[in-house]
CSV table of C-alpha atoms in Angstrom, one decimal:
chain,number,residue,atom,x,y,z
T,17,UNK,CA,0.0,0.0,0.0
T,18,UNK,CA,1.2,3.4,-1.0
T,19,UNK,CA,1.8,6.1,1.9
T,20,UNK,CA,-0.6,8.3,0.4
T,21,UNK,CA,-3.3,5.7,0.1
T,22,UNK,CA,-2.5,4.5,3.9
T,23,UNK,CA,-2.3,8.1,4.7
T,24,UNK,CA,-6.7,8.3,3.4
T,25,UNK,CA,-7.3,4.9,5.2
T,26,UNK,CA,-5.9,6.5,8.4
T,27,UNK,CA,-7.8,9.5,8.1
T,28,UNK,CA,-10.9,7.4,6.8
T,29,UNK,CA,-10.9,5.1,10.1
T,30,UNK,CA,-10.3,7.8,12.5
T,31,UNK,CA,-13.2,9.6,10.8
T,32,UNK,CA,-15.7,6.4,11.7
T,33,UNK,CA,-14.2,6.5,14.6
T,34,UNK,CA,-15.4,9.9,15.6
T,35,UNK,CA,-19.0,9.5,14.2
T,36,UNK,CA,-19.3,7.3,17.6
T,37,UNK,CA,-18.6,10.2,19.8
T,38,UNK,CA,-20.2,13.1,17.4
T,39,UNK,CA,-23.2,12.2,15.0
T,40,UNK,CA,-26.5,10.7,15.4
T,41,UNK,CA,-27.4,7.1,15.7
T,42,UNK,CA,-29.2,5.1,13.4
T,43,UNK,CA,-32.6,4.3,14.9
T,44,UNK,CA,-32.7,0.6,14.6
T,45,UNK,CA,-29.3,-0.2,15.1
T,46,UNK,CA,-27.5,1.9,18.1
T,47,UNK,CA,-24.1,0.5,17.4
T,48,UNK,CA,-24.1,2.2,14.1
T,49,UNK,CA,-24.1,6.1,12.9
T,50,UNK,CA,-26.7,7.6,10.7
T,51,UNK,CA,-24.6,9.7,8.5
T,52,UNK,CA,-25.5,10.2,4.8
T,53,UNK,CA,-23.1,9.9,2.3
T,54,UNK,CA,-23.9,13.7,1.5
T,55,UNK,CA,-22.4,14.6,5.2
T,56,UNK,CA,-19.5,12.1,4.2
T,57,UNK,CA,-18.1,13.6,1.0
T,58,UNK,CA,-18.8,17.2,2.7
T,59,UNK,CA,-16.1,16.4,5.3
T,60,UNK,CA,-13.7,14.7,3.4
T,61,UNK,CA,-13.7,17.3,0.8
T,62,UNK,CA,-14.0,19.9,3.4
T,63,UNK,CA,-16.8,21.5,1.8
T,64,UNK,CA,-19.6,24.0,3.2
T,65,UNK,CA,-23.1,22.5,4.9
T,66,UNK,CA,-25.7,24.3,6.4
T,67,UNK,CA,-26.1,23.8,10.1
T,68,UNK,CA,-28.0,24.7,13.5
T,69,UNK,CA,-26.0,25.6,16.1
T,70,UNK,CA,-27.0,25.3,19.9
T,71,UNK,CA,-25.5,26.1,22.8
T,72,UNK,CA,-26.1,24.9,26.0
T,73,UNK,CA,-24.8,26.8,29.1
T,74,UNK,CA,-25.5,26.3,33.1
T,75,UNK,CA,-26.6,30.3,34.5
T,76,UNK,CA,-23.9,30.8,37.8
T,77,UNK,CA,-22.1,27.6,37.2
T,78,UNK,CA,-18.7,29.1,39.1
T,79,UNK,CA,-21.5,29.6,42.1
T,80,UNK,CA,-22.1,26.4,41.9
T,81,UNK,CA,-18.9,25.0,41.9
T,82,UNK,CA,-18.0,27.3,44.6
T,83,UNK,CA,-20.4,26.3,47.1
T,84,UNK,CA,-20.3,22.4,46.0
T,85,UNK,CA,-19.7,20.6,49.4
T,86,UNK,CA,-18.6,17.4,47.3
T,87,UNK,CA,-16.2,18.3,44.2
T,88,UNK,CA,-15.9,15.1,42.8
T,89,UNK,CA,-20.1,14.8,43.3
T,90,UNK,CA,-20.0,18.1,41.8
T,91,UNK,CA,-18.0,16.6,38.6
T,92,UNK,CA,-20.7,13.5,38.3
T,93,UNK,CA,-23.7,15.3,38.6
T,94,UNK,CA,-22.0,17.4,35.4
T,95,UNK,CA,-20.8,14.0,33.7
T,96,UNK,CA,-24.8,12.6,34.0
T,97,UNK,CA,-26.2,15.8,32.6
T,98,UNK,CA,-23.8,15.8,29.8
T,99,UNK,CA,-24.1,12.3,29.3
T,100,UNK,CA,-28.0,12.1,29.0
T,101,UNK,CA,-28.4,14.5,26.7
T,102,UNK,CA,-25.6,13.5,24.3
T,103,UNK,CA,-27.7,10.3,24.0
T,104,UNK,CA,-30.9,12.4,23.8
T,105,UNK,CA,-29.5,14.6,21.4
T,106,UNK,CA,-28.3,11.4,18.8
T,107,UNK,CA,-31.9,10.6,19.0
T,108,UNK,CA,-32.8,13.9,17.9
T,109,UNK,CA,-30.8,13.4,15.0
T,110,UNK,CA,-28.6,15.7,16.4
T,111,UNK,CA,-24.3,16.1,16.7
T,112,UNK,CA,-22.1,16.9,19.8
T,113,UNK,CA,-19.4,19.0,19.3
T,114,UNK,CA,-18.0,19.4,23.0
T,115,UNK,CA,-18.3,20.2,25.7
T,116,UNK,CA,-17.7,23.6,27.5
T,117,UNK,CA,-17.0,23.2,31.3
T,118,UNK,CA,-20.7,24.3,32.2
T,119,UNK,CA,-22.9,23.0,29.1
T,120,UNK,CA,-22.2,21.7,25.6
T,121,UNK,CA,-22.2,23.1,21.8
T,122,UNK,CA,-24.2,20.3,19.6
T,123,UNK,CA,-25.6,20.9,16.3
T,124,UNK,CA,-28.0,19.7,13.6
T,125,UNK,CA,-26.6,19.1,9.7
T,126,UNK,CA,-29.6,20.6,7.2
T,127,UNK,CA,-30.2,18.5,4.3
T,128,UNK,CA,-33.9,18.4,3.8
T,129,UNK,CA,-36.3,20.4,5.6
T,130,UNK,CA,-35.2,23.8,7.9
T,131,UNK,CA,-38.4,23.9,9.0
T,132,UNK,CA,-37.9,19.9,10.2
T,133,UNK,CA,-34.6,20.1,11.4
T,134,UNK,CA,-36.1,23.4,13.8
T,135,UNK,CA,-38.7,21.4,15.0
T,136,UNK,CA,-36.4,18.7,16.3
T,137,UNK,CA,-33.8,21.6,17.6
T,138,UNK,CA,-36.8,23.2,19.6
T,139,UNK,CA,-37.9,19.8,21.0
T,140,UNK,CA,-34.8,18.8,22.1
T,141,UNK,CA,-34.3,22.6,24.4
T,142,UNK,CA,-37.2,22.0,25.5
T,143,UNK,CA,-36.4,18.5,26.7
T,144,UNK,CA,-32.9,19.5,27.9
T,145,UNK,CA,-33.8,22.8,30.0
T,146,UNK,CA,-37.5,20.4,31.8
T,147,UNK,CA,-35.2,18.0,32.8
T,148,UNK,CA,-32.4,20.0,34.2
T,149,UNK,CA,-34.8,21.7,36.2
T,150,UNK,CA,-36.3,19.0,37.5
T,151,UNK,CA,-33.4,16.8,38.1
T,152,UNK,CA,-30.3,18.0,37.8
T,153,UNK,CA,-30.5,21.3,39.3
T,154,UNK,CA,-32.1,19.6,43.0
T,155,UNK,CA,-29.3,17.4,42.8
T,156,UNK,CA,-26.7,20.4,42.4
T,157,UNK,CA,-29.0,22.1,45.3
T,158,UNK,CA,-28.3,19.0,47.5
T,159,UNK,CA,-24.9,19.4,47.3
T,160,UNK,CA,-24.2,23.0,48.1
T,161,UNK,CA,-23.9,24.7,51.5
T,162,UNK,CA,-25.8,27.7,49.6
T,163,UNK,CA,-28.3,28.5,47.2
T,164,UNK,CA,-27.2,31.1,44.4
T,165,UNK,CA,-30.1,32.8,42.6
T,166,UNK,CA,-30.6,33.3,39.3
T,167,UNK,CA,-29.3,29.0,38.4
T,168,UNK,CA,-30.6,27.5,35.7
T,169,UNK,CA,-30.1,26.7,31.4
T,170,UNK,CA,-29.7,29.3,28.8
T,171,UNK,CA,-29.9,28.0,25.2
T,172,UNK,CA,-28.9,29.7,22.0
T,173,UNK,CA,-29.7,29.3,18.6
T,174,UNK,CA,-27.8,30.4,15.3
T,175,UNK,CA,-27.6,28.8,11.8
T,176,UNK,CA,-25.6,28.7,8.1
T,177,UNK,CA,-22.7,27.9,6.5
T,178,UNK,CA,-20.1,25.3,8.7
T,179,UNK,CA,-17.1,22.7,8.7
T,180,UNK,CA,-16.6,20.0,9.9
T,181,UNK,CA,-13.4,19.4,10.1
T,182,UNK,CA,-10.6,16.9,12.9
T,183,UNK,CA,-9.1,19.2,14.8
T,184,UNK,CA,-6.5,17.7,17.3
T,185,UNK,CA,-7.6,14.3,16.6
T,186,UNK,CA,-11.1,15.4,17.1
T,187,UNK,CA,-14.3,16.2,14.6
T,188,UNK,CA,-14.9,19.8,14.9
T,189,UNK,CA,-17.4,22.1,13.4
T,190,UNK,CA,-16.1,25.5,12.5
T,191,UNK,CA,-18.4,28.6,11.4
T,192,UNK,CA,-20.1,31.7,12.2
T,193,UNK,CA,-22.9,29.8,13.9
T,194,UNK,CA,-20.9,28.7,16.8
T,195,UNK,CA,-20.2,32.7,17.4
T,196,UNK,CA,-24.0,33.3,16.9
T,197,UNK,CA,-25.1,30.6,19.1
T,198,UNK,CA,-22.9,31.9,22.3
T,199,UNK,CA,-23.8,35.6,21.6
T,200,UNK,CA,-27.5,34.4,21.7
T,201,UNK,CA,-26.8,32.1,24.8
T,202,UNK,CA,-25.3,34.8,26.7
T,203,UNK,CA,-28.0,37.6,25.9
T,204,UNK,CA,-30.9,35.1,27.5
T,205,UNK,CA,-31.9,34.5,31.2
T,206,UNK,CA,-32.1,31.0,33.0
T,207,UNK,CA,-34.5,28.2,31.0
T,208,UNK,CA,-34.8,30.8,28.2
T,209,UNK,CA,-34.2,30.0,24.4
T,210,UNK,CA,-33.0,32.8,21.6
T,211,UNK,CA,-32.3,32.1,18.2
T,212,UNK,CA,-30.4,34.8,16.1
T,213,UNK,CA,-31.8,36.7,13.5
T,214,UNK,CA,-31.3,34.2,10.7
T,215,UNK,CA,-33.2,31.2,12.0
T,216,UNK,CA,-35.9,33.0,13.7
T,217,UNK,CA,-36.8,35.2,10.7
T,218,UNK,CA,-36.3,31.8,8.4
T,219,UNK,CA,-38.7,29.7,10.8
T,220,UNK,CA,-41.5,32.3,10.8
T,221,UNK,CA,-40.9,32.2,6.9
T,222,UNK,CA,-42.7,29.1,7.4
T,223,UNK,CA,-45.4,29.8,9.4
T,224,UNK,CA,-48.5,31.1,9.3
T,225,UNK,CA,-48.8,32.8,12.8
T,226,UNK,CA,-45.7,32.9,15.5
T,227,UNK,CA,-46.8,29.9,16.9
T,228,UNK,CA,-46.4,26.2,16.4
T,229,UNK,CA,-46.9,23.1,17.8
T,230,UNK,CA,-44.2,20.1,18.4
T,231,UNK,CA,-46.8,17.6,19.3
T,232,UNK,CA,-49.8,17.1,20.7
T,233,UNK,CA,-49.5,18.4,23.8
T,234,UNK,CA,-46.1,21.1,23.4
T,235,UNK,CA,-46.4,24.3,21.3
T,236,UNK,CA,-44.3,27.2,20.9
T,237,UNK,CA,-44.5,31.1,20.4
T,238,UNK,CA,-41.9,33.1,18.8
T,239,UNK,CA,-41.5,37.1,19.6
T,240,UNK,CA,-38.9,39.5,18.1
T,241,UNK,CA,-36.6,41.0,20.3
T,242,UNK,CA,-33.8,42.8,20.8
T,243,UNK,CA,-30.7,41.5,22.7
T,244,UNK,CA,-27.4,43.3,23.5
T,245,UNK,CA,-24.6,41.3,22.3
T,246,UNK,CA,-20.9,41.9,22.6
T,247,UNK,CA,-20.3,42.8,18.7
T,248,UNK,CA,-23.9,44.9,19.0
T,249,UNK,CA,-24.2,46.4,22.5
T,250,UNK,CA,-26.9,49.1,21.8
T,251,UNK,CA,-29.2,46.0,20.6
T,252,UNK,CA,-29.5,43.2,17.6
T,253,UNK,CA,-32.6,41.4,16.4
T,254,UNK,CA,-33.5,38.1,18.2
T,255,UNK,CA,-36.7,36.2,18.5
T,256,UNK,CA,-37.5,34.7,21.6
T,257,UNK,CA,-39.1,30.9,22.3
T,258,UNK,CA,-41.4,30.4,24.7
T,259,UNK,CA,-43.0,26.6,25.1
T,260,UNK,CA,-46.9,25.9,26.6
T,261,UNK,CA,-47.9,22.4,27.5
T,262,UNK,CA,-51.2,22.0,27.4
T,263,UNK,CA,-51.8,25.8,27.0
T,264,UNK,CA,-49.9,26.7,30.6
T,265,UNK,CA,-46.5,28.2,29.9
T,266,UNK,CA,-43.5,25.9,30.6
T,267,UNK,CA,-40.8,28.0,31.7
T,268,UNK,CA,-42.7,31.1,33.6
């Protein structure tokens, strides 16, 4: 075998190999990755695809950590949440990027629908800042000598153009998004949801009213905003998520 062709089988393996830790699984078969050969060819010809961006990010996590009786309980409380939700994420046919020492950047690769792929992005927030609130944030509480206000999730949204790309050893994805998506995570309170201006304005392109519905029982309403942002500190259009079960707002 030539070196350059052992040099692409290298790189091809260690490419499989990181779909385990970074893409979605394949619905009926978990030990394999659902990855099309569209998303293939993209990253081994390091070529453009559009993307949604999230970031996750725990409100007062250095409070937290400061008044954490147990560190190391502190640390596994952090793995399970991180842990949980990578799993719930590859079921929402989503990707994990990494994570960021108080929350995770993931992302969903847009080949079909934007309106389908938004629908699973806004599920999945959902999902992620119910059960943080009711479980992972008690057991945090149990473990502190003091009670910080103002702890919860922030989530933010941005979408467009990425890369994916190893960096380090490690499948990256590179873009404007990632900037958008911590710029929009930063501007929102605790168990609060912003998307930037892009996907917001491209979601309600899509809709008939600022409201939608995720299943039977969740729906969502979407409101323009403006959010002070480090590159924009007098103010930037936003739109804001809200989610009502049953009709009664989830996150009051």
């Amino acid at each position: 075998m030539s070196l350059f062709a052992l040099n692409r089988f290298t790189q091809d393996t260690s490419i499989e190999h990181q779909f385990h830790s970074h893409a979605p699984l394949d619905r009926f078969d978990p030990s394999r990755t659902n990855v099309s050969p569209t998303i293939r060819k993209a990253i081994s010809e390091t070529t453009a695809i559009e993307a949604v961006v999230l970031t996750v990010d725990i409100r007062r996590s250095s409070a937290v950590l400061k008044e954490s009786i147990d560190i190391p309980q502190y640390a596994k409380i952090l793995d399970d949440f991180v842990a949980e939700f990578r799993t719930v994420l590859h079921y929402h046919d989503g990707w994990f990027d990494k994570f960021t020492g108080d929350g995770f950047i993931c992302y969903w690769l847009v080949e079909k629908s934007f309106a389908d792929c938004m629908d699973l992005v806004l599920d999945f927030s959902c999902s992620v800042m119910e059960n943080f609130r009711s479980y992972y944030y008690p057991a945090f509480v149990a473990n502190m000598r003091n009670e910080p206000s103002g702890i919860g999730l922030s989530i933010g949204v941005d979408a467009g153009p990425c890369y994916l790309t190893p960096i380090v050893g490690d499948l990256t994805i590179i873009g404007s998004p990632i900037v958008g998506s911590v710029r929009m995570c930063d501007a929102c309170r605790p168990y609060n949801l912003v998307l930037n201006a892009y996907p917001g304005s491209r979601l309600l392109d899509g809709m008939s009213s600022v409201c939608g519905r995720l299943s039977d029982e969740l729906a969502y309403v979407i409101e323009a905003q403006s959010v002070a942002t480090k590159e924009y500190p007098n103010g930037q259009v936003a739109y804001s998520v809200q989610f009502y079960r049953k009709g009664e707002r989830v996150f009051a």
